[in-house]
Amino acid sequence: MTAPRVEVRLDRIHHNARTLVERLAGLGIGVTGVTKATLGSAEVARELLRAGVTAIGESRIENVEALRRAGISAPITLIRAPMSSQVERVVTSADASLNSEPHVLDLLSVAAQAQGRAHGVVLMVELGDLREGIMPGDLDAMARHVLGLPGLVLRGIGTNLACQSGASPDQQKMDELSALATGMETTLGSTLDVVSGGNSANLDWAFGQPSVGRINDLRLGESILLGREPLRRRPIDGLHLDAFTLVAEVIESKDKPMRPWGEINQTAFGHATQVGVGSDTGARAILALGRQDIDPDGLTPPAGVTILGASSDHLVVHTPSPLAVGGELHFQLDYRALVRAMTSPFVTHEFVGADQGDGIAGP
Ligand SMILES: *Cc1c(COP(=O)(O)O)cnc(C)c1O
């Protein structure tokens, strides 16, 4: 089998998605399943849809197009604001997009009319994380702008928190979003289908509140894929933390001194931090894995193994006993390592545990 590779347990992703879908359904919240950390994997998207997500969320138009080519016909929302240069592709392949710029909305309208399609628009509102979004005071004017553009359908509003500045979703911010939705409906005289409260960072809020107000959608990626909430990266009760495993191959294995010798200057990636392992010599192994494949800071090695450093193509580890050349080592990944591994052209993906027996037709 080739290495490095990411082994993807689809049955575990299915379990995580279904568990979150069911828990949130009790609160009146639907789930948009976000596939961007998997390079828009159709296998993962199918599993999410079988588990009951209402739509797929993707940040890259290339991934949306790949999902369509793979036969996914369910609704897909582009969750990064469309580029002006890509509006035609967005209208062709995505049912809806998250937006904050009038210029882009104008172009989406022209493209939608030219293609004879209706494109859904969710207006993003800035609530303090200072990434995408319209300032709340400008929301009504922007909504009127959308309502005046043929080919566009105003689906609702949304916000995104805890990604750029760490500003967290809380009751005050979610109440503000609910109030904006209700206020817009009064001033515009139209109903909003979607009030999208945020991402996996909203789960603590959602499960902690007796009432979630108007929020009826969350866009979930990390919590489904890795089983953790991203604010403190605590495991979520009942979810699998190990749906993804990275496997790398040993290309050198030797007993060497633990300390380098000679005059020590910068490494390929700045100054090295010397990792102490409590002995002067030890079993060192080199894995055919590097910064082109993963973020070494986001890897968890097996018990007893210490990561000593990484360059573009080599990951050096200390092990309690010598590893065999040609043997493999398994790592768990956090979100940053997962994203890098899934998007690296050098890392293959192996899907295991596909769910075939639940009798629910795939998309
Ligand atoms: C990435 C992203 C999400 C999903 O975030 P997770 O923390 O992985 O759940 C949701 N919304 C937007 C706009 C995103 O960019």
mmCIF file of C-alpha atoms and ligand atoms in Angstrom:
data_model
loop_
_atom_site.group_PDB
_atom_site.id
_atom_site.type_symbol
_atom_site.label_atom_id
_atom_site.label_comp_id
_atom_site.label_asym_id
_atom_site.label_seq_id
_atom_site.Cartn_x
_atom_site.Cartn_y
_atom_site.Cartn_z
ATOM 1 C CA MET A 1 0.000 0.000 0.000
ATOM 2 C CA THR A 2 1.315 3.479 -0.784
ATOM 3 C CA ALA A 3 2.477 5.926 1.863
ATOM 4 C CA PRO A 4 1.950 8.521 3.101
ATOM 5 C CA ARG A 5 -1.789 7.931 3.146
ATOM 6 C CA VAL A 6 -4.783 9.061 5.148
ATOM 7 C CA GLU A 7 -7.098 6.245 6.159
ATOM 8 C CA VAL A 8 -10.647 7.576 6.364
ATOM 9 C CA ARG A 9 -13.158 5.602 8.415
ATOM 10 C CA LEU A 10 -16.451 6.449 6.739
ATOM 11 C CA ASP A 11 -18.499 4.544 9.331
ATOM 12 C CA ARG A 12 -17.059 6.775 12.074
ATOM 13 C CA ILE A 13 -17.776 9.939 10.104
ATOM 14 C CA HIS A 14 -21.302 8.659 9.548
ATOM 15 C CA HIS A 15 -21.754 8.035 13.276
ATOM 16 C CA ASN A 16 -20.457 11.506 14.183
ATOM 17 C CA ALA A 17 -22.663 13.215 11.597
ATOM 18 C CA ARG A 18 -25.777 11.275 12.548
ATOM 19 C CA THR A 19 -25.238 11.915 16.257
ATOM 20 C CA LEU A 20 -24.897 15.681 15.731
ATOM 21 C CA VAL A 21 -27.813 15.780 13.253
ATOM 22 C CA GLU A 22 -30.064 14.018 15.785
ATOM 23 C CA ARG A 23 -29.005 16.126 18.766
ATOM 24 C CA LEU A 24 -29.468 19.381 16.837
ATOM 25 C CA ALA A 25 -32.776 18.275 15.289
ATOM 26 C CA GLY A 26 -34.182 18.322 18.816
ATOM 27 C CA LEU A 27 -33.364 22.041 18.889
ATOM 28 C CA GLY A 28 -34.831 22.762 15.460
ATOM 29 C CA ILE A 29 -31.396 23.160 13.893
ATOM 30 C CA GLY A 30 -30.425 21.500 10.603
ATOM 31 C CA VAL A 31 -26.835 20.691 9.677
ATOM 32 C CA THR A 32 -24.934 21.810 6.602
ATOM 33 C CA GLY A 33 -22.119 19.252 6.387
ATOM 34 C CA VAL A 34 -18.825 20.939 5.484
ATOM 35 C CA THR A 35 -16.425 18.862 3.362
ATOM 36 C CA LYS A 36 -13.667 21.426 2.739
ATOM 37 C CA ALA A 37 -11.105 19.727 5.003
ATOM 38 C CA THR A 38 -11.443 16.563 2.894
ATOM 39 C CA LEU A 39 -10.716 18.204 -0.475
ATOM 40 C CA GLY A 40 -14.411 17.938 -1.284
ATOM 41 C CA SER A 41 -14.463 14.159 -0.941
ATOM 42 C CA ALA A 42 -17.552 12.641 -2.570
ATOM 43 C CA GLU A 43 -17.224 9.564 -0.321
ATOM 44 C CA VAL A 44 -17.431 11.787 2.764
ATOM 45 C CA ALA A 45 -20.222 13.939 1.270
ATOM 46 C CA ARG A 46 -22.319 10.822 0.558
ATOM 47 C CA GLU A 47 -21.842 9.614 4.121
ATOM 48 C CA LEU A 48 -22.902 13.007 5.510
ATOM 49 C CA LEU A 49 -26.019 13.030 3.334
ATOM 50 C CA ARG A 50 -26.928 9.483 4.422
ATOM 51 C CA ALA A 51 -26.515 10.647 8.008
ATOM 52 C CA GLY A 52 -29.117 13.362 7.462
ATOM 53 C CA VAL A 53 -27.367 16.655 6.748
ATOM 54 C CA THR A 54 -29.622 19.013 4.789
ATOM 55 C CA ALA A 55 -26.910 20.299 2.445
ATOM 56 C CA ILE A 56 -23.191 20.169 1.744
ATOM 57 C CA GLY A 57 -21.015 23.221 2.433
ATOM 58 C CA GLU A 58 -17.789 23.706 0.467
ATOM 59 C CA SER A 59 -15.353 26.607 0.382
ATOM 60 C CA ARG A 60 -13.754 25.986 -3.034
ATOM 61 C CA ILE A 61 -15.559 25.960 -6.372
ATOM 62 C CA GLU A 62 -13.140 23.267 -7.628
ATOM 63 C CA ASN A 63 -14.369 20.970 -4.864
ATOM 64 C CA VAL A 64 -18.012 21.792 -5.595
ATOM 65 C CA GLU A 65 -17.444 20.894 -9.239
ATOM 66 C CA ALA A 66 -15.720 17.635 -8.257
ATOM 67 C CA LEU A 67 -18.713 16.728 -6.055
ATOM 68 C CA ARG A 68 -21.068 17.337 -8.986
ATOM 69 C CA ARG A 69 -18.884 15.252 -11.319
ATOM 70 C CA ALA A 70 -19.005 12.450 -8.736
ATOM 71 C CA GLY A 71 -22.788 12.500 -8.944
ATOM 72 C CA ILE A 72 -23.713 14.404 -5.773
ATOM 73 C CA SER A 73 -27.018 16.109 -6.603
ATOM 74 C CA ALA A 74 -27.940 17.332 -3.102
ATOM 75 C CA PRO A 75 -27.948 21.090 -2.402
ATOM 76 C CA ILE A 76 -24.427 22.547 -2.132
ATOM 77 C CA THR A 77 -23.653 25.944 -0.613
ATOM 78 C CA LEU A 78 -20.394 27.699 -1.392
ATOM 79 C CA ILE A 79 -19.341 28.845 2.093
ATOM 80 C CA ARG A 80 -16.578 31.225 1.046
ATOM 81 C CA ALA A 81 -17.755 34.404 -0.675
ATOM 82 C CA PRO A 82 -17.543 33.862 -4.444
ATOM 83 C CA MET A 83 -14.686 35.451 -6.379
ATOM 84 C CA SER A 84 -15.854 37.924 -9.005
ATOM 85 C CA SER A 85 -13.837 35.916 -11.528
ATOM 86 C CA GLN A 86 -15.745 32.692 -10.719
ATOM 87 C CA VAL A 87 -19.416 33.751 -10.594
ATOM 88 C CA GLU A 88 -20.392 31.715 -13.686
ATOM 89 C CA ARG A 89 -18.930 28.538 -12.202
ATOM 90 C CA VAL A 90 -20.565 29.283 -8.854
ATOM 91 C CA VAL A 91 -24.006 29.674 -10.420
ATOM 92 C CA THR A 92 -23.537 26.513 -12.507
ATOM 93 C CA SER A 93 -22.496 24.186 -9.696
ATOM 94 C CA ALA A 94 -23.599 25.635 -6.339
ATOM 95 C CA ASP A 95 -27.230 26.153 -5.343
ATOM 96 C CA ALA A 96 -26.385 28.970 -2.972
ATOM 97 C CA SER A 97 -23.464 30.994 -1.641
ATOM 98 C CA LEU A 98 -22.580 33.050 1.426
ATOM 99 C CA ASN A 99 -22.143 36.705 0.420
ATOM 100 C CA SER A 100 -21.140 40.113 1.709
ATOM 101 C CA GLU A 101 -20.272 42.231 -1.383
ATOM 102 C CA PRO A 102 -22.817 44.057 -3.584
ATOM 103 C CA HIS A 103 -20.466 43.929 -6.576
ATOM 104 C CA VAL A 104 -20.323 40.127 -6.420
ATOM 105 C CA LEU A 105 -24.106 39.934 -6.000
ATOM 106 C CA ASP A 106 -24.549 42.038 -9.155
ATOM 107 C CA LEU A 107 -22.276 39.641 -11.079
ATOM 108 C CA LEU A 108 -24.026 36.553 -9.641
ATOM 109 C CA SER A 109 -27.340 38.011 -10.820
ATOM 110 C CA VAL A 110 -26.050 38.511 -14.366
ATOM 111 C CA ALA A 111 -24.620 34.968 -14.432
ATOM 112 C CA ALA A 112 -27.812 33.437 -13.011
ATOM 113 C CA GLN A 113 -29.952 35.194 -15.622
ATOM 114 C CA ALA A 114 -27.617 34.149 -18.430
ATOM 115 C CA GLN A 115 -27.863 30.511 -17.303
ATOM 116 C CA GLY A 116 -31.579 30.645 -16.572
ATOM 117 C CA ARG A 117 -30.972 29.576 -12.972
ATOM 118 C CA ALA A 118 -32.021 30.866 -9.564
ATOM 119 C CA HIS A 119 -29.039 31.252 -7.202
ATOM 120 C CA GLY A 120 -29.614 31.321 -3.444
ATOM 121 C CA VAL A 121 -27.999 34.048 -1.350
ATOM 122 C CA VAL A 122 -27.235 33.945 2.349
ATOM 123 C CA LEU A 123 -26.039 37.347 3.565
ATOM 124 C CA MET A 124 -23.244 37.099 6.102
ATOM 125 C CA VAL A 125 -23.338 39.470 9.083
ATOM 126 C CA GLU A 126 -20.256 40.641 10.988
ATOM 127 C CA LEU A 127 -20.742 39.944 14.700
ATOM 128 C CA GLY A 128 -17.228 40.572 15.983
ATOM 129 C CA ASP A 129 -14.836 37.914 14.700
ATOM 130 C CA LEU A 130 -13.797 40.336 11.940
ATOM 131 C CA ARG A 131 -13.657 37.942 9.041
ATOM 132 C CA GLU A 132 -16.472 37.980 6.448
ATOM 133 C CA GLY A 133 -19.727 39.852 6.893
ATOM 134 C CA ILE A 134 -21.776 43.008 6.451
ATOM 135 C CA MET A 135 -21.942 45.345 9.438
ATOM 136 C CA PRO A 136 -25.387 44.821 11.052
ATOM 137 C CA GLY A 137 -26.467 48.386 10.278
ATOM 138 C CA ASP A 138 -25.980 47.788 6.548
ATOM 139 C CA LEU A 139 -27.942 44.538 6.408
ATOM 140 C CA ASP A 140 -31.378 45.889 5.437
ATOM 141 C CA ALA A 141 -29.960 47.927 2.546
ATOM 142 C CA MET A 142 -28.017 44.900 1.291
ATOM 143 C CA ALA A 143 -31.097 42.680 1.544
ATOM 144 C CA ARG A 144 -33.081 45.218 -0.510
ATOM 145 C CA HIS A 145 -30.271 45.171 -3.049
ATOM 146 C CA VAL A 146 -30.552 41.360 -3.346
ATOM 147 C CA LEU A 147 -34.342 41.480 -3.628
ATOM 148 C CA GLY A 148 -33.944 43.855 -6.580
ATOM 149 C CA LEU A 149 -31.586 41.529 -8.476
ATOM 150 C CA PRO A 150 -33.192 39.059 -10.903
ATOM 151 C CA GLY A 151 -31.888 35.519 -10.756
ATOM 152 C CA LEU A 152 -31.075 35.749 -7.039
ATOM 153 C CA VAL A 153 -33.182 34.392 -4.190
ATOM 154 C CA LEU A 154 -32.579 35.767 -0.700
ATOM 155 C CA ARG A 155 -32.465 32.568 1.376
ATOM 156 C CA GLY A 156 -31.466 34.089 4.674
ATOM 157 C CA ILE A 157 -28.677 35.423 6.842
ATOM 158 C CA GLY A 158 -25.729 33.890 8.623
ATOM 159 C CA THR A 159 -22.641 34.646 10.640
ATOM 160 C CA ASN A 160 -19.244 33.089 11.205
ATOM 161 C CA LEU A 161 -17.388 33.288 14.502
ATOM 162 C CA ALA A 162 -14.231 31.928 16.152
ATOM 163 C CA CYS A 163 -12.226 31.560 12.925
ATOM 164 C CA GLN A 164 -10.239 34.790 12.504
ATOM 165 C CA SER A 165 -10.060 36.432 15.941
ATOM 166 C CA GLY A 166 -11.434 33.739 18.227
ATOM 167 C CA ALA A 167 -14.555 35.821 19.009
ATOM 168 C CA SER A 168 -16.852 33.081 20.298
ATOM 169 C CA PRO A 169 -20.529 32.424 19.665
ATOM 170 C CA ASP A 170 -22.587 33.191 22.765
ATOM 171 C CA GLN A 171 -26.182 33.903 23.672
ATOM 172 C CA GLN A 172 -25.786 37.637 23.080
ATOM 173 C CA LYS A 173 -24.420 37.212 19.556
ATOM 174 C CA MET A 174 -26.976 34.553 18.635
ATOM 175 C CA ASP A 175 -29.805 36.707 20.050
ATOM 176 C CA GLU A 176 -28.500 39.547 17.910
ATOM 177 C CA LEU A 177 -28.615 37.353 14.789
ATOM 178 C CA SER A 178 -32.166 36.214 15.625
ATOM 179 C CA ALA A 179 -33.268 39.811 16.156
ATOM 180 C CA LEU A 180 -31.703 40.844 12.839
ATOM 181 C CA ALA A 181 -33.628 38.059 11.062
ATOM 182 C CA THR A 182 -36.930 39.026 12.628
ATOM 183 C CA GLY A 183 -36.303 42.739 12.033
ATOM 184 C CA MET A 184 -35.473 42.114 8.369
ATOM 185 C CA GLU A 185 -38.637 40.113 7.851
ATOM 186 C CA THR A 186 -40.691 42.984 9.279
ATOM 187 C CA THR A 187 -39.035 45.717 7.212
ATOM 188 C CA LEU A 188 -38.821 43.686 3.982
ATOM 189 C CA GLY A 189 -42.090 41.778 4.287
ATOM 190 C CA SER A 190 -40.440 38.513 3.223
ATOM 191 C CA THR A 191 -39.565 35.370 5.181
ATOM 192 C CA LEU A 192 -36.021 34.112 5.645
ATOM 193 C CA ASP A 193 -35.657 30.316 5.362
ATOM 194 C CA VAL A 194 -32.137 30.180 6.723
ATOM 195 C CA VAL A 195 -30.614 31.683 9.838
ATOM 196 C CA SER A 196 -27.185 30.074 9.925
ATOM 197 C CA GLY A 197 -25.587 30.627 13.315
ATOM 198 C CA GLY A 198 -22.035 29.519 12.561
ATOM 199 C CA ASN A 199 -19.704 26.520 12.581
ATOM 200 C CA SER A 200 -18.561 23.785 14.982
ATOM 201 C CA ALA A 201 -17.600 26.492 17.498
ATOM 202 C CA ASN A 202 -21.364 27.065 18.030
ATOM 203 C CA LEU A 203 -22.013 23.611 19.491
ATOM 204 C CA ASP A 204 -21.275 24.498 23.127
ATOM 205 C CA TRP A 205 -23.737 27.348 22.814
ATOM 206 C CA ALA A 206 -26.355 25.239 21.018
ATOM 207 C CA PHE A 207 -26.288 22.366 23.532
ATOM 208 C CA GLY A 208 -26.157 24.732 26.493
ATOM 209 C CA GLN A 209 -29.218 26.813 25.686
ATOM 210 C CA PRO A 210 -32.874 26.177 26.456
ATOM 211 C CA SER A 211 -33.839 28.199 23.365
ATOM 212 C CA VAL A 212 -31.845 28.785 20.217
ATOM 213 C CA GLY A 213 -34.101 31.564 18.922
ATOM 214 C CA ARG A 214 -34.275 31.827 15.137
ATOM 215 C CA ILE A 215 -31.072 29.849 14.489
ATOM 216 C CA ASN A 216 -32.056 26.894 12.265
ATOM 217 C CA ASP A 217 -28.758 25.934 10.597
ATOM 218 C CA LEU A 218 -25.156 25.269 11.613
ATOM 219 C CA ARG A 219 -22.349 24.596 9.145
ATOM 220 C CA LEU A 220 -20.325 21.745 10.679
ATOM 221 C CA GLY A 221 -16.965 20.409 9.526
ATOM 222 C CA GLU A 222 -14.399 19.756 12.262
ATOM 223 C CA SER A 223 -16.883 18.453 14.840
ATOM 224 C CA ILE A 224 -18.149 15.798 12.406
ATOM 225 C CA LEU A 225 -14.738 14.838 11.053
ATOM 226 C CA LEU A 226 -12.659 14.906 14.243
ATOM 227 C CA GLY A 227 -15.288 14.726 17.014
ATOM 228 C CA ARG A 228 -14.095 17.877 18.788
ATOM 229 C CA GLU A 229 -15.472 21.374 19.355
ATOM 230 C CA PRO A 230 -12.893 23.876 18.119
ATOM 231 C CA LEU A 231 -13.029 26.514 20.891
ATOM 232 C CA ARG A 232 -11.090 24.409 23.386
ATOM 233 C CA ARG A 233 -10.701 21.280 21.227
ATOM 234 C CA ARG A 234 -12.507 19.188 23.799
ATOM 235 C CA PRO A 235 -13.909 15.835 22.663
ATOM 236 C CA ILE A 236 -17.677 15.895 22.049
ATOM 237 C CA ASP A 237 -19.551 13.282 24.056
ATOM 238 C CA GLY A 238 -20.220 10.097 22.091
ATOM 239 C CA LEU A 239 -18.237 11.001 18.966
ATOM 240 C CA HIS A 240 -15.252 9.240 17.370
ATOM 241 C CA LEU A 241 -11.971 11.192 17.543
ATOM 242 C CA ASP A 242 -10.160 8.845 15.178
ATOM 243 C CA ALA A 243 -12.042 8.833 11.885
ATOM 244 C CA PHE A 244 -8.767 9.848 10.192
ATOM 245 C CA THR A 245 -5.351 8.216 10.587
ATOM 246 C CA LEU A 246 -2.154 9.231 8.821
ATOM 247 C CA VAL A 247 0.213 6.414 7.878
ATOM 248 C CA ALA A 248 3.863 7.111 7.004
ATOM 249 C CA GLU A 249 6.728 4.826 6.008
ATOM 250 C CA VAL A 250 10.151 4.456 7.653
ATOM 251 C CA ILE A 251 13.086 5.196 5.290
ATOM 252 C CA GLU A 252 15.957 5.220 7.821
ATOM 253 C CA SER A 253 16.282 3.625 11.249
ATOM 254 C CA LYS A 254 19.479 3.983 13.327
ATOM 255 C CA ASP A 255 20.841 4.418 16.801
ATOM 256 C CA LYS A 256 22.322 7.926 16.874
ATOM 257 C CA PRO A 257 23.387 10.515 19.445
ATOM 258 C CA MET A 258 20.525 12.713 20.592
ATOM 259 C CA ARG A 259 22.479 15.994 20.242
ATOM 260 C CA PRO A 260 23.805 17.499 16.983
ATOM 261 C CA TRP A 261 27.507 18.443 16.837
ATOM 262 C CA GLY A 262 29.560 21.197 15.194
ATOM 263 C CA GLU A 263 28.602 24.881 14.925
ATOM 264 C CA ILE A 264 24.801 25.081 15.043
ATOM 265 C CA ASN A 265 22.987 27.666 12.869
ATOM 266 C CA GLN A 266 19.582 27.858 11.221
ATOM 267 C CA THR A 267 17.821 24.810 9.762
ATOM 268 C CA ALA A 268 15.795 24.695 6.547
ATOM 269 C CA PHE A 269 12.864 26.142 8.516
ATOM 270 C CA GLY A 270 14.482 28.575 10.970
ATOM 271 C CA HIS A 271 16.005 27.685 14.316
ATOM 272 C CA ALA A 272 15.580 24.144 15.568
ATOM 273 C CA THR A 273 14.063 23.518 18.965
ATOM 274 C CA GLN A 274 15.929 20.701 20.654
ATOM 275 C CA VAL A 275 13.438 18.148 21.863
ATOM 276 C CA GLY A 276 14.705 16.360 24.969
ATOM 277 C CA VAL A 277 13.923 12.664 25.344
ATOM 278 C CA GLY A 278 15.925 11.994 28.513
ATOM 279 C CA SER A 279 18.803 9.980 27.024
ATOM 280 C CA ASP A 280 22.044 10.702 25.142
ATOM 281 C CA THR A 281 21.499 8.201 22.354
ATOM 282 C CA GLY A 282 18.429 6.482 21.056
ATOM 283 C CA ALA A 283 16.537 4.833 18.258
ATOM 284 C CA ARG A 284 15.899 7.458 15.618
ATOM 285 C CA ALA A 285 13.811 6.878 12.552
ATOM 286 C CA ILE A 286 13.131 8.991 9.502
ATOM 287 C CA LEU A 287 9.682 8.839 7.956
ATOM 288 C CA ALA A 288 9.001 9.791 4.340
ATOM 289 C CA LEU A 289 6.717 12.605 5.457
ATOM 290 C CA GLY A 290 7.292 16.351 5.683
ATOM 291 C CA ARG A 291 5.844 19.830 5.661
ATOM 292 C CA GLN A 292 4.697 19.321 2.084
ATOM 293 C CA ASP A 293 2.376 16.607 3.393
ATOM 294 C CA ILE A 294 1.338 17.588 6.904
ATOM 295 C CA ASP A 295 1.704 20.228 9.603
ATOM 296 C CA PRO A 296 4.047 18.426 12.029
ATOM 297 C CA ASP A 297 2.664 20.425 14.988
ATOM 298 C CA GLY A 298 -0.732 18.848 14.364
ATOM 299 C CA LEU A 299 0.390 15.208 14.545
ATOM 300 C CA THR A 300 -0.029 12.913 17.536
ATOM 301 C CA PRO A 301 2.424 9.992 17.348
ATOM 302 C CA PRO A 302 1.778 6.578 18.945
ATOM 303 C CA ALA A 303 2.507 6.307 22.688
ATOM 304 C CA GLY A 304 6.242 6.361 23.455
ATOM 305 C CA VAL A 305 7.198 7.965 20.117
ATOM 306 C CA THR A 306 8.501 11.576 20.115
ATOM 307 C CA ILE A 307 8.581 13.827 17.050
ATOM 308 C CA LEU A 308 12.060 15.430 16.988
ATOM 309 C CA GLY A 309 11.615 17.642 13.933
ATOM 310 C CA ALA A 310 10.381 17.983 10.388
ATOM 311 C CA SER A 311 11.628 19.510 7.145
ATOM 312 C CA SER A 312 9.985 19.520 3.704
ATOM 313 C CA ASP A 313 10.274 15.775 3.189
ATOM 314 C CA HIS A 314 11.604 14.179 6.391
ATOM 315 C CA LEU A 315 9.981 13.629 9.766
ATOM 316 C CA VAL A 316 12.452 12.512 12.438
ATOM 317 C CA VAL A 317 11.173 10.561 15.421
ATOM 318 C CA HIS A 318 12.621 8.967 18.539
ATOM 319 C CA THR A 319 11.195 5.565 19.352
ATOM 320 C CA PRO A 320 11.459 3.302 22.409
ATOM 321 C CA SER A 321 12.731 0.448 20.219
ATOM 322 C CA PRO A 322 14.139 0.460 16.663
ATOM 323 C CA LEU A 323 11.624 0.535 13.802
ATOM 324 C CA ALA A 324 12.071 -1.600 10.680
ATOM 325 C CA VAL A 325 12.946 0.188 7.447
ATOM 326 C CA GLY A 326 9.901 -0.160 5.195
ATOM 327 C CA GLY A 327 7.626 -0.413 8.232
ATOM 328 C CA GLU A 328 4.821 2.042 8.939
ATOM 329 C CA LEU A 329 3.871 4.381 11.759
ATOM 330 C CA HIS A 330 0.330 5.661 12.447
ATOM 331 C CA PHE A 331 -0.488 9.193 13.603
ATOM 332 C CA GLN A 332 -3.633 10.992 14.685
ATOM 333 C CA LEU A 333 -4.228 14.402 13.114
ATOM 334 C CA ASP A 334 -5.679 17.654 14.336
ATOM 335 C CA TYR A 335 -7.550 20.016 12.013
ATOM 336 C CA ARG A 336 -4.458 21.774 10.627
ATOM 337 C CA ALA A 337 -2.644 18.512 9.913
ATOM 338 C CA LEU A 338 -5.798 17.002 8.420
ATOM 339 C CA VAL A 339 -6.328 19.908 6.018
ATOM 340 C CA ARG A 340 -2.697 19.803 4.879
ATOM 341 C CA ALA A 341 -2.703 16.010 4.472
ATOM 342 C CA MET A 342 -5.979 15.875 2.561
ATOM 343 C CA THR A 343 -4.921 18.666 0.194
ATOM 344 C CA SER A 344 -1.332 17.481 -0.404
ATOM 345 C CA PRO A 345 -0.849 15.852 -3.828
ATOM 346 C CA PHE A 346 1.651 13.467 -2.183
ATOM 347 C CA VAL A 347 -0.791 11.941 0.303
ATOM 348 C CA THR A 348 -3.319 9.378 -0.909
ATOM 349 C CA HIS A 349 -6.724 8.792 0.692
ATOM 350 C CA GLU A 350 -7.997 5.356 1.526
ATOM 351 C CA PHE A 351 -11.667 5.083 2.414
ATOM 352 C CA VAL A 352 -12.720 2.213 4.633
ATOM 353 C CA GLY A 353 -15.930 1.238 6.400
ATOM 354 C CA ALA A 354 -18.428 2.557 3.833
ATOM 355 C CA ASP A 355 -21.973 2.245 5.143
ATOM 356 C CA GLN A 356 -24.021 0.108 2.782
ATOM 357 C CA GLY A 357 -26.592 -1.532 4.939
ATOM 358 C CA ASP A 358 -28.935 1.146 6.290
ATOM 359 C CA GLY A 359 -31.400 0.898 3.391
ATOM 360 C CA ILE A 360 -31.335 4.629 2.802
ATOM 361 C CA ALA A 361 -30.709 5.444 -0.838
ATOM 362 C CA GLY A 362 -27.562 7.436 -1.469
ATOM 363 C CA PRO A 363 -27.766 10.733 -3.342
HETATM 364 C C1 LIG B 1 -14.847 26.233 7.484
HETATM 365 C C2 LIG B 1 -16.158 26.907 7.645
HETATM 366 C C3 LIG B 1 -17.184 26.273 8.361
HETATM 367 C C4 LIG B 1 -16.983 24.949 9.073
HETATM 368 O O1 LIG B 1 -16.185 25.164 10.193
HETATM 369 P P1 LIG B 1 -15.847 23.979 11.243
HETATM 370 O O2 LIG B 1 -15.188 24.656 12.373
HETATM 371 O O3 LIG B 1 -14.960 23.034 10.523
HETATM 372 O O4 LIG B 1 -17.145 23.373 11.620
HETATM 373 C C5 LIG B 1 -18.409 26.913 8.437
HETATM 374 N N1 LIG B 1 -18.614 28.112 7.860
HETATM 375 C C6 LIG B 1 -17.656 28.744 7.162
HETATM 376 C C7 LIG B 1 -17.960 30.060 6.544
HETATM 377 C C8 LIG B 1 -16.390 28.173 7.034
HETATM 378 O O5 LIG B 1 -15.445 28.808 6.353
#
